[in-house]
């Protein structure tokens, strides 16, 4: 599988396996290890986590599985996120990007994964109360201590990215953003352009729009399904899943879609998309179908 370079000594697999729903899959440690092996055999070596996933249980479940084959740790890249806290004493989620919280969160993640380093740590959401100086201090401490190799962000817009980057002596390596043929916000507001400008390959969450493309009955979803079916037939794909992944994969931003499924057949569809021919004309047919009008 193609590798995407994020730094001199860091590459990700072009497809990333997402573990946000890991706790819902009902897998034993042995079954989860089998899924990890399935991914590794297909060249998917990058695994995406967050401290809060599965009500703070997904990291430890992954760690329990990995403990059955600890040598596999060197064959993969572990990404995790911090900064969201839920629930607060007021019964709602809040953000905490303080130095103490970031460091404590990483320490817990290391224990959960049963490893001594995280490949990439992301700030999970923009924090309106963020002190960038504290975030930078936490990143520096974690990097100096060898606990985190590289850092990035998730769901940051241009101003938020540039603010945090201005306090750091090293570059952020990725921005994990939402993007799909159904949800175009990050194309429209310049976030994808920022990734291209900074030469930063984005991780892409919800590349299938959380299944909305398959089930929603709004005009956009209906139009898209028709166009995706047409392109699927032209390209020789088995399902429109493959077309949706391919639509992101052919984009020059070097997007890395996160495949958040515990089902092998769905992972296989994403892998097949890597070799799916998709022309510029087909890409624009899908774009215009989503927009509801031709490009100006």
PDB file of C-alpha atoms in Angstrom:
ATOM      1  CA  UNK A   1       0.000   0.000   0.000  1.00  0.00           C
ATOM      2  CA  UNK A   2       1.112   3.554  -0.715  1.00  0.00           C
ATOM      3  CA  UNK A   3       2.770   5.368   2.182  1.00  0.00           C
ATOM      4  CA  UNK A   4       2.277   9.063   2.906  1.00  0.00           C
ATOM      5  CA  UNK A   5       5.268  10.927   4.340  1.00  0.00           C
ATOM      6  CA  UNK A   6       4.466  13.313   7.177  1.00  0.00           C
ATOM      7  CA  UNK A   7       8.037  13.848   8.406  1.00  0.00           C
ATOM      8  CA  UNK A   8      11.528  12.615   7.573  1.00  0.00           C
ATOM      9  CA  UNK A   9      11.099   9.497   9.714  1.00  0.00           C
ATOM     10  CA  UNK A  10       7.307   9.191   9.794  1.00  0.00           C
ATOM     11  CA  UNK A  11       4.972   7.735   7.189  1.00  0.00           C
ATOM     12  CA  UNK A  12       1.338   6.665   7.454  1.00  0.00           C
ATOM     13  CA  UNK A  13      -0.491   4.050   5.442  1.00  0.00           C
ATOM     14  CA  UNK A  14      -2.698   5.699   2.846  1.00  0.00           C
ATOM     15  CA  UNK A  15      -5.730   4.169   4.536  1.00  0.00           C
ATOM     16  CA  UNK A  16      -6.056   4.463   8.305  1.00  0.00           C
ATOM     17  CA  UNK A  17      -8.044   2.160  10.519  1.00  0.00           C
ATOM     18  CA  UNK A  18     -10.322   4.088  12.873  1.00  0.00           C
ATOM     19  CA  UNK A  19     -11.106   2.746  16.329  1.00  0.00           C
ATOM     20  CA  UNK A  20     -13.785   5.169  17.520  1.00  0.00           C
ATOM     21  CA  UNK A  21     -16.430   2.400  17.598  1.00  0.00           C
ATOM     22  CA  UNK A  22     -14.144  -0.369  18.775  1.00  0.00           C
ATOM     23  CA  UNK A  23     -16.104  -0.818  22.021  1.00  0.00           C
ATOM     24  CA  UNK A  24     -19.294  -1.464  20.006  1.00  0.00           C
ATOM     25  CA  UNK A  25     -17.846  -4.309  17.950  1.00  0.00           C
ATOM     26  CA  UNK A  26     -18.029  -6.801  20.810  1.00  0.00           C
ATOM     27  CA  UNK A  27     -14.659  -8.329  19.992  1.00  0.00           C
ATOM     28  CA  UNK A  28     -12.570 -10.264  22.470  1.00  0.00           C
ATOM     29  CA  UNK A  29      -8.878  -9.374  22.666  1.00  0.00           C
ATOM     30  CA  UNK A  30      -8.129 -12.344  20.412  1.00  0.00           C
ATOM     31  CA  UNK A  31     -10.743 -11.304  17.848  1.00  0.00           C
ATOM     32  CA  UNK A  32      -9.486  -7.730  17.843  1.00  0.00           C
ATOM     33  CA  UNK A  33      -5.942  -8.984  17.351  1.00  0.00           C
ATOM     34  CA  UNK A  34      -7.224 -10.877  14.310  1.00  0.00           C
ATOM     35  CA  UNK A  35      -8.667  -7.662  12.900  1.00  0.00           C
ATOM     36  CA  UNK A  36      -5.390  -5.830  13.534  1.00  0.00           C
ATOM     37  CA  UNK A  37      -3.561  -8.622  11.691  1.00  0.00           C
ATOM     38  CA  UNK A  38      -6.059  -8.363   8.821  1.00  0.00           C
ATOM     39  CA  UNK A  39      -5.271  -4.647   8.504  1.00  0.00           C
ATOM     40  CA  UNK A  40      -1.506  -5.101   8.734  1.00  0.00           C
ATOM     41  CA  UNK A  41      -1.564  -7.815   6.055  1.00  0.00           C
ATOM     42  CA  UNK A  42      -3.211  -5.313   3.703  1.00  0.00           C
ATOM     43  CA  UNK A  43      -0.736  -2.566   4.455  1.00  0.00           C
ATOM     44  CA  UNK A  44      -2.984  -0.605   6.830  1.00  0.00           C
ATOM     45  CA  UNK A  45      -0.501   0.133   9.593  1.00  0.00           C
ATOM     46  CA  UNK A  46      -1.876   3.393  11.034  1.00  0.00           C
ATOM     47  CA  UNK A  47      -4.541   3.199  13.762  1.00  0.00           C
ATOM     48  CA  UNK A  48      -6.558   6.211  14.900  1.00  0.00           C
ATOM     49  CA  UNK A  49      -7.759   6.595  18.502  1.00  0.00           C
ATOM     50  CA  UNK A  50      -8.814   9.228  21.031  1.00  0.00           C
ATOM     51  CA  UNK A  51      -8.795   9.096  24.792  1.00  0.00           C
ATOM     52  CA  UNK A  52     -12.589   9.524  24.968  1.00  0.00           C
ATOM     53  CA  UNK A  53     -13.555   6.844  22.424  1.00  0.00           C
ATOM     54  CA  UNK A  54     -15.825   4.170  23.841  1.00  0.00           C
ATOM     55  CA  UNK A  55     -16.343   6.194  27.002  1.00  0.00           C
ATOM     56  CA  UNK A  56     -12.591   6.050  27.622  1.00  0.00           C
ATOM     57  CA  UNK A  57     -12.295   2.290  26.917  1.00  0.00           C
ATOM     58  CA  UNK A  58     -11.150   1.870  23.297  1.00  0.00           C
ATOM     59  CA  UNK A  59      -7.462   2.565  23.898  1.00  0.00           C
ATOM     60  CA  UNK A  60      -7.231  -0.026  26.655  1.00  0.00           C
ATOM     61  CA  UNK A  61      -9.112  -2.634  24.603  1.00  0.00           C
ATOM     62  CA  UNK A  62      -6.660  -2.084  21.756  1.00  0.00           C
ATOM     63  CA  UNK A  63      -3.776  -2.357  24.225  1.00  0.00           C
ATOM     64  CA  UNK A  64      -5.093  -5.655  25.582  1.00  0.00           C
ATOM     65  CA  UNK A  65      -5.139  -7.079  22.064  1.00  0.00           C
ATOM     66  CA  UNK A  66      -1.701  -5.733  21.211  1.00  0.00           C
ATOM     67  CA  UNK A  67      -0.303  -7.249  24.403  1.00  0.00           C
ATOM     68  CA  UNK A  68      -0.929 -10.673  22.839  1.00  0.00           C
ATOM     69  CA  UNK A  69       1.560  -9.794  20.069  1.00  0.00           C
ATOM     70  CA  UNK A  70       3.723  -6.961  21.440  1.00  0.00           C
ATOM     71  CA  UNK A  71       6.212  -7.225  18.569  1.00  0.00           C
ATOM     72  CA  UNK A  72       3.535  -5.821  16.240  1.00  0.00           C
ATOM     73  CA  UNK A  73       3.874  -2.418  17.919  1.00  0.00           C
ATOM     74  CA  UNK A  74       6.918  -1.709  15.768  1.00  0.00           C
ATOM     75  CA  UNK A  75       4.915  -2.410  12.598  1.00  0.00           C
ATOM     76  CA  UNK A  76       2.256   0.233  13.240  1.00  0.00           C
ATOM     77  CA  UNK A  77       1.682   3.913  13.900  1.00  0.00           C
ATOM     78  CA  UNK A  78      -0.619   4.805  16.780  1.00  0.00           C
ATOM     79  CA  UNK A  79      -2.418   8.141  16.621  1.00  0.00           C
ATOM     80  CA  UNK A  80      -4.470   9.365  19.546  1.00  0.00           C
ATOM     81  CA  UNK A  81      -6.218  12.563  20.538  1.00  0.00           C
ATOM     82  CA  UNK A  82      -6.924  14.493  23.713  1.00  0.00           C
ATOM     83  CA  UNK A  83      -8.596  17.723  24.771  1.00  0.00           C
ATOM     84  CA  UNK A  84     -12.258  16.749  25.099  1.00  0.00           C
ATOM     85  CA  UNK A  85     -13.577  15.997  28.578  1.00  0.00           C
ATOM     86  CA  UNK A  86     -16.967  14.451  29.192  1.00  0.00           C
ATOM     87  CA  UNK A  87     -19.012  14.753  31.092  1.00  0.00           C
ATOM     88  CA  UNK A  88     -18.116  17.753  33.190  1.00  0.00           C
ATOM     89  CA  UNK A  89     -19.769  18.320  36.558  1.00  0.00           C
ATOM     90  CA  UNK A  90     -22.379  20.352  34.657  1.00  0.00           C
ATOM     91  CA  UNK A  91     -23.374  17.295  32.644  1.00  0.00           C
ATOM     92  CA  UNK A  92     -21.915  18.453  29.347  1.00  0.00           C
ATOM     93  CA  UNK A  93     -18.648  18.001  27.515  1.00  0.00           C
ATOM     94  CA  UNK A  94     -15.952  20.630  27.737  1.00  0.00           C
ATOM     95  CA  UNK A  95     -12.453  21.163  26.415  1.00  0.00           C
ATOM     96  CA  UNK A  96      -9.209  21.066  28.361  1.00  0.00           C
ATOM     97  CA  UNK A  97      -5.967  21.827  26.533  1.00  0.00           C
ATOM     98  CA  UNK A  98      -4.043  22.821  29.635  1.00  0.00           C
ATOM     99  CA  UNK A  99      -0.486  21.603  29.961  1.00  0.00           C
ATOM    100  CA  UNK A 100      -1.338  19.369  32.910  1.00  0.00           C
ATOM    101  CA  UNK A 101      -4.304  17.764  31.166  1.00  0.00           C
ATOM    102  CA  UNK A 102      -2.424  17.053  27.935  1.00  0.00           C
ATOM    103  CA  UNK A 103       0.464  15.422  29.787  1.00  0.00           C
ATOM    104  CA  UNK A 104      -1.846  13.427  32.066  1.00  0.00           C
ATOM    105  CA  UNK A 105      -3.899  12.270  29.093  1.00  0.00           C
ATOM    106  CA  UNK A 106      -0.812  11.027  27.270  1.00  0.00           C
ATOM    107  CA  UNK A 107       0.425   9.218  30.367  1.00  0.00           C
ATOM    108  CA  UNK A 108      -2.918   7.412  30.577  1.00  0.00           C
ATOM    109  CA  UNK A 109      -2.883   6.615  26.853  1.00  0.00           C
ATOM    110  CA  UNK A 110       0.568   5.068  27.193  1.00  0.00           C
ATOM    111  CA  UNK A 111      -0.711   2.854  29.989  1.00  0.00           C
ATOM    112  CA  UNK A 112      -3.789   1.955  27.950  1.00  0.00           C
ATOM    113  CA  UNK A 113      -1.814   0.979  24.866  1.00  0.00           C
ATOM    114  CA  UNK A 114       0.922  -0.702  26.941  1.00  0.00           C
ATOM    115  CA  UNK A 115       3.537   1.146  24.973  1.00  0.00           C
ATOM    116  CA  UNK A 116       6.183   3.726  25.792  1.00  0.00           C
ATOM    117  CA  UNK A 117       5.489   6.127  22.919  1.00  0.00           C
ATOM    118  CA  UNK A 118       2.695   7.578  20.786  1.00  0.00           C
ATOM    119  CA  UNK A 119       3.538   8.220  17.148  1.00  0.00           C
ATOM    120  CA  UNK A 120       1.266  11.266  16.744  1.00  0.00           C
ATOM    121  CA  UNK A 121      -0.801  13.158  19.305  1.00  0.00           C
ATOM    122  CA  UNK A 122      -3.618  15.411  18.098  1.00  0.00           C
ATOM    123  CA  UNK A 123      -5.564  18.119  19.883  1.00  0.00           C
ATOM    124  CA  UNK A 124      -9.059  16.769  19.306  1.00  0.00           C
ATOM    125  CA  UNK A 125     -11.054  19.978  18.809  1.00  0.00           C
ATOM    126  CA  UNK A 126     -10.360  23.704  18.729  1.00  0.00           C
ATOM    127  CA  UNK A 127     -10.553  24.987  22.300  1.00  0.00           C
ATOM    128  CA  UNK A 128     -11.862  28.580  22.638  1.00  0.00           C
ATOM    129  CA  UNK A 129     -10.078  28.730  26.006  1.00  0.00           C
ATOM    130  CA  UNK A 130      -6.787  27.345  24.652  1.00  0.00           C
ATOM    131  CA  UNK A 131      -3.546  28.898  25.857  1.00  0.00           C
ATOM    132  CA  UNK A 132      -1.182  28.073  22.972  1.00  0.00           C
ATOM    133  CA  UNK A 133       1.853  28.664  25.180  1.00  0.00           C
ATOM    134  CA  UNK A 134       0.706  25.888  27.532  1.00  0.00           C
ATOM    135  CA  UNK A 135      -0.009  23.530  24.654  1.00  0.00           C
ATOM    136  CA  UNK A 136       3.474  24.193  23.275  1.00  0.00           C
ATOM    137  CA  UNK A 137       5.037  23.542  26.681  1.00  0.00           C
ATOM    138  CA  UNK A 138       3.190  20.234  26.955  1.00  0.00           C
ATOM    139  CA  UNK A 139       4.229  19.193  23.434  1.00  0.00           C
ATOM    140  CA  UNK A 140       7.859  20.068  24.099  1.00  0.00           C
ATOM    141  CA  UNK A 141       7.910  18.127  27.366  1.00  0.00           C
ATOM    142  CA  UNK A 142       6.342  15.054  25.772  1.00  0.00           C
ATOM    143  CA  UNK A 143       8.692  15.175  22.799  1.00  0.00           C
ATOM    144  CA  UNK A 144      11.791  15.650  24.961  1.00  0.00           C
ATOM    145  CA  UNK A 145      10.735  12.736  27.162  1.00  0.00           C
ATOM    146  CA  UNK A 146      10.288  10.506  24.097  1.00  0.00           C
ATOM    147  CA  UNK A 147       6.627   9.878  24.876  1.00  0.00           C
ATOM    148  CA  UNK A 148       5.227  11.446  21.685  1.00  0.00           C
ATOM    149  CA  UNK A 149       7.106  11.554  18.393  1.00  0.00           C
ATOM    150  CA  UNK A 150       5.002  14.099  16.479  1.00  0.00           C
ATOM    151  CA  UNK A 151       1.999  16.350  16.941  1.00  0.00           C
ATOM    152  CA  UNK A 152      -0.992  17.546  14.974  1.00  0.00           C
ATOM    153  CA  UNK A 153      -4.542  18.779  15.382  1.00  0.00           C
ATOM    154  CA  UNK A 154      -8.063  17.722  14.535  1.00  0.00           C
ATOM    155  CA  UNK A 155     -10.886  19.874  13.161  1.00  0.00           C
ATOM    156  CA  UNK A 156      -8.783  23.072  13.211  1.00  0.00           C
ATOM    157  CA  UNK A 157      -9.497  25.953  10.839  1.00  0.00           C
ATOM    158  CA  UNK A 158      -6.796  28.190   9.364  1.00  0.00           C
ATOM    159  CA  UNK A 159      -6.622  30.749  12.193  1.00  0.00           C
ATOM    160  CA  UNK A 160      -6.543  28.043  14.853  1.00  0.00           C
ATOM    161  CA  UNK A 161      -3.829  26.106  13.028  1.00  0.00           C
ATOM    162  CA  UNK A 162      -1.651  29.171  12.495  1.00  0.00           C
ATOM    163  CA  UNK A 163      -2.069  30.323  16.102  1.00  0.00           C
ATOM    164  CA  UNK A 164      -0.835  27.053  17.586  1.00  0.00           C
ATOM    165  CA  UNK A 165       1.885  26.599  14.968  1.00  0.00           C
ATOM    166  CA  UNK A 166       3.288  30.042  15.778  1.00  0.00           C
ATOM    167  CA  UNK A 167       4.165  28.846  19.308  1.00  0.00           C
ATOM    168  CA  UNK A 168       5.896  25.637  18.229  1.00  0.00           C
ATOM    169  CA  UNK A 169       9.541  25.142  17.217  1.00  0.00           C
ATOM    170  CA  UNK A 170       8.576  22.181  15.013  1.00  0.00           C
ATOM    171  CA  UNK A 171       5.828  21.715  12.418  1.00  0.00           C
ATOM    172  CA  UNK A 172       2.464  20.170  13.059  1.00  0.00           C
ATOM    173  CA  UNK A 173       2.260  17.101  10.815  1.00  0.00           C
ATOM    174  CA  UNK A 174      -1.457  16.650  10.121  1.00  0.00           C
ATOM    175  CA  UNK A 175      -4.958  18.030  10.563  1.00  0.00           C
ATOM    176  CA  UNK A 176      -7.684  15.417  10.947  1.00  0.00           C
ATOM    177  CA  UNK A 177     -10.741  16.843   9.211  1.00  0.00           C
ATOM    178  CA  UNK A 178     -14.168  15.728   8.085  1.00  0.00           C
ATOM    179  CA  UNK A 179     -14.526  15.376   4.339  1.00  0.00           C
ATOM    180  CA  UNK A 180     -16.730  13.391   1.991  1.00  0.00           C
ATOM    181  CA  UNK A 181     -18.659  13.872  -1.218  1.00  0.00           C
ATOM    182  CA  UNK A 182     -21.678  14.596   0.992  1.00  0.00           C
ATOM    183  CA  UNK A 183     -20.026  17.064   3.380  1.00  0.00           C
ATOM    184  CA  UNK A 184     -17.935  19.717   1.657  1.00  0.00           C
ATOM    185  CA  UNK A 185     -17.460  22.329   4.413  1.00  0.00           C
ATOM    186  CA  UNK A 186     -13.698  21.908   4.647  1.00  0.00           C
ATOM    187  CA  UNK A 187     -13.356  22.279   0.881  1.00  0.00           C
ATOM    188  CA  UNK A 188     -15.447  25.444   0.901  1.00  0.00           C
ATOM    189  CA  UNK A 189     -13.870  27.240   3.873  1.00  0.00           C
ATOM    190  CA  UNK A 190     -10.234  26.835   2.859  1.00  0.00           C
ATOM    191  CA  UNK A 191      -9.232  24.076   5.286  1.00  0.00           C
ATOM    192  CA  UNK A 192      -8.248  21.697   2.475  1.00  0.00           C
ATOM    193  CA  UNK A 193      -6.421  24.603   0.804  1.00  0.00           C
ATOM    194  CA  UNK A 194      -4.492  25.155   4.043  1.00  0.00           C
ATOM    195  CA  UNK A 195      -3.332  21.535   4.023  1.00  0.00           C
ATOM    196  CA  UNK A 196      -2.090  21.945   0.466  1.00  0.00           C
ATOM    197  CA  UNK A 197      -0.407  25.251   1.275  1.00  0.00           C
ATOM    198  CA  UNK A 198       1.414  23.816   4.307  1.00  0.00           C
ATOM    199  CA  UNK A 199       2.195  20.513   2.528  1.00  0.00           C
ATOM    200  CA  UNK A 200       0.408  18.725   5.366  1.00  0.00           C
ATOM    201  CA  UNK A 201      -1.498  15.559   4.394  1.00  0.00           C
ATOM    202  CA  UNK A 202      -4.884  15.536   6.159  1.00  0.00           C
ATOM    203  CA  UNK A 203      -6.401  12.556   7.893  1.00  0.00           C
ATOM    204  CA  UNK A 204     -10.077  12.356   6.874  1.00  0.00           C
ATOM    205  CA  UNK A 205     -12.786  11.222   9.248  1.00  0.00           C
ATOM    206  CA  UNK A 206     -16.275  10.152   8.199  1.00  0.00           C
ATOM    207  CA  UNK A 207     -15.316   9.617   4.514  1.00  0.00           C
ATOM    208  CA  UNK A 208     -18.704   7.921   3.987  1.00  0.00           C
ATOM    209  CA  UNK A 209     -20.519  10.733   5.848  1.00  0.00           C
ATOM    210  CA  UNK A 210     -21.425   8.394   8.672  1.00  0.00           C
ATOM    211  CA  UNK A 211     -23.581   6.396   6.282  1.00  0.00           C
ATOM    212  CA  UNK A 212     -25.795   9.382   5.441  1.00  0.00           C
ATOM    213  CA  UNK A 213     -25.140   9.024   1.725  1.00  0.00           C
ATOM    214  CA  UNK A 214     -26.715   5.575   1.818  1.00  0.00           C
ATOM    215  CA  UNK A 215     -29.744   6.370   3.952  1.00  0.00           C
ATOM    216  CA  UNK A 216     -30.600  10.076   3.843  1.00  0.00           C
ATOM    217  CA  UNK A 217     -33.540  11.188   1.708  1.00  0.00           C
ATOM    218  CA  UNK A 218     -32.614  14.845   1.215  1.00  0.00           C
ATOM    219  CA  UNK A 219     -32.075  16.164  -2.299  1.00  0.00           C
ATOM    220  CA  UNK A 220     -28.276  16.122  -2.029  1.00  0.00           C
ATOM    221  CA  UNK A 221     -28.131  12.480  -0.924  1.00  0.00           C
ATOM    222  CA  UNK A 222     -30.553  11.391  -3.630  1.00  0.00           C
ATOM    223  CA  UNK A 223     -28.592  13.228  -6.349  1.00  0.00           C
ATOM    224  CA  UNK A 224     -25.319  11.847  -5.079  1.00  0.00           C
ATOM    225  CA  UNK A 225     -26.486   8.252  -5.001  1.00  0.00           C
ATOM    226  CA  UNK A 226     -27.538   8.495  -8.611  1.00  0.00           C
ATOM    227  CA  UNK A 227     -24.205   9.958  -9.727  1.00  0.00           C
ATOM    228  CA  UNK A 228     -22.187   7.564  -7.591  1.00  0.00           C
ATOM    229  CA  UNK A 229     -24.024   4.612  -9.103  1.00  0.00           C
ATOM    230  CA  UNK A 230     -23.299   5.894 -12.582  1.00  0.00           C
ATOM    231  CA  UNK A 231     -19.596   6.344 -11.816  1.00  0.00           C
ATOM    232  CA  UNK A 232     -19.492   2.976 -10.067  1.00  0.00           C
ATOM    233  CA  UNK A 233     -20.678   1.287 -13.223  1.00  0.00           C
ATOM    234  CA  UNK A 234     -18.272   3.212 -15.436  1.00  0.00           C
ATOM    235  CA  UNK A 235     -15.273   2.491 -13.180  1.00  0.00           C
ATOM    236  CA  UNK A 236     -16.130  -1.157 -12.577  1.00  0.00           C
ATOM    237  CA  UNK A 237     -16.473  -0.811  -8.814  1.00  0.00           C
ATOM    238  CA  UNK A 238     -18.483  -3.288  -6.797  1.00  0.00           C
ATOM    239  CA  UNK A 239     -20.073  -0.715  -4.478  1.00  0.00           C
ATOM    240  CA  UNK A 240     -20.422   3.050  -4.200  1.00  0.00           C
ATOM    241  CA  UNK A 241     -18.276   2.851  -1.024  1.00  0.00           C
ATOM    242  CA  UNK A 242     -15.298   2.343  -3.294  1.00  0.00           C
ATOM    243  CA  UNK A 243     -16.199   5.388  -5.374  1.00  0.00           C
ATOM    244  CA  UNK A 244     -16.557   7.544  -2.247  1.00  0.00           C
ATOM    245  CA  UNK A 245     -13.116   6.532  -1.003  1.00  0.00           C
ATOM    246  CA  UNK A 246     -11.576   6.943  -4.456  1.00  0.00           C
ATOM    247  CA  UNK A 247     -13.069  10.457  -4.729  1.00  0.00           C
ATOM    248  CA  UNK A 248     -10.976  11.470  -1.724  1.00  0.00           C
ATOM    249  CA  UNK A 249      -7.905   9.427  -2.617  1.00  0.00           C
ATOM    250  CA  UNK A 250      -7.408  11.038  -6.031  1.00  0.00           C
ATOM    251  CA  UNK A 251      -7.442  14.562  -4.590  1.00  0.00           C
ATOM    252  CA  UNK A 252      -3.991  16.258  -4.693  1.00  0.00           C
ATOM    253  CA  UNK A 253      -4.076  16.997  -0.947  1.00  0.00           C
ATOM    254  CA  UNK A 254      -2.946  13.379  -0.334  1.00  0.00           C
ATOM    255  CA  UNK A 255      -5.907  12.680   1.914  1.00  0.00           C
ATOM    256  CA  UNK A 256      -5.749   9.670   4.223  1.00  0.00           C
ATOM    257  CA  UNK A 257      -9.300   8.337   4.772  1.00  0.00           C
ATOM    258  CA  UNK A 258     -10.071   6.749   8.137  1.00  0.00           C
ATOM    259  CA  UNK A 259     -11.953   3.477   7.741  1.00  0.00           C
ATOM    260  CA  UNK A 260     -13.905   3.189  10.982  1.00  0.00           C
ATOM    261  CA  UNK A 261     -15.320  -0.305  10.649  1.00  0.00           C
ATOM    262  CA  UNK A 262     -14.748  -3.605  12.391  1.00  0.00           C
ATOM    263  CA  UNK A 263     -16.088  -5.520   9.392  1.00  0.00           C
ATOM    264  CA  UNK A 264     -13.486  -7.012   7.096  1.00  0.00           C
ATOM    265  CA  UNK A 265     -15.571  -6.652   3.937  1.00  0.00           C
ATOM    266  CA  UNK A 266     -15.922  -2.905   4.479  1.00  0.00           C
ATOM    267  CA  UNK A 267     -12.193  -2.539   4.985  1.00  0.00           C
ATOM    268  CA  UNK A 268     -11.634  -4.497   1.773  1.00  0.00           C
ATOM    269  CA  UNK A 269     -13.842  -2.046  -0.132  1.00  0.00           C
ATOM    270  CA  UNK A 270     -11.613   0.816   0.960  1.00  0.00           C
ATOM    271  CA  UNK A 271      -8.524  -1.125  -0.098  1.00  0.00           C
ATOM    272  CA  UNK A 272     -10.024  -1.773  -3.535  1.00  0.00           C
ATOM    273  CA  UNK A 273     -10.621   1.957  -3.914  1.00  0.00           C
ATOM    274  CA  UNK A 274      -6.857   2.509  -3.985  1.00  0.00           C
ATOM    275  CA  UNK A 275      -6.731   1.050  -7.482  1.00  0.00           C
ATOM    276  CA  UNK A 276     -10.048   2.395  -8.742  1.00  0.00           C
ATOM    277  CA  UNK A 277      -9.621   4.577 -11.818  1.00  0.00           C
ATOM    278  CA  UNK A 278     -11.447   7.866 -11.374  1.00  0.00           C
ATOM    279  CA  UNK A 279     -11.117  10.582 -13.964  1.00  0.00           C
ATOM    280  CA  UNK A 280     -11.148  14.323 -13.317  1.00  0.00           C
ATOM    281  CA  UNK A 281     -14.472  14.466 -15.186  1.00  0.00           C
ATOM    282  CA  UNK A 282     -15.969  11.833 -12.895  1.00  0.00           C
ATOM    283  CA  UNK A 283     -14.614  13.662  -9.848  1.00  0.00           C
ATOM    284  CA  UNK A 284     -16.367  16.855 -10.948  1.00  0.00           C
ATOM    285  CA  UNK A 285     -19.573  15.002 -11.744  1.00  0.00           C
ATOM    286  CA  UNK A 286     -19.676  13.892  -8.090  1.00  0.00           C
ATOM    287  CA  UNK A 287     -18.718  17.386  -6.857  1.00  0.00           C
ATOM    288  CA  UNK A 288     -21.438  19.078  -8.904  1.00  0.00           C
ATOM    289  CA  UNK A 289     -23.992  16.500  -7.859  1.00  0.00           C
ATOM    290  CA  UNK A 290     -23.248  17.292  -4.219  1.00  0.00           C
ATOM    291  CA  UNK A 291     -23.315  21.046  -4.823  1.00  0.00           C
ATOM    292  CA  UNK A 292     -26.553  20.862  -6.777  1.00  0.00           C
ATOM    293  CA  UNK A 293     -25.262  23.048  -9.579  1.00  0.00           C
ATOM    294  CA  UNK A 294     -22.479  23.229 -12.132  1.00  0.00           C
ATOM    295  CA  UNK A 295     -19.184  24.855 -11.315  1.00  0.00           C
ATOM    296  CA  UNK A 296     -19.205  28.580 -12.267  1.00  0.00           C
TER     297      UNK A 296
END
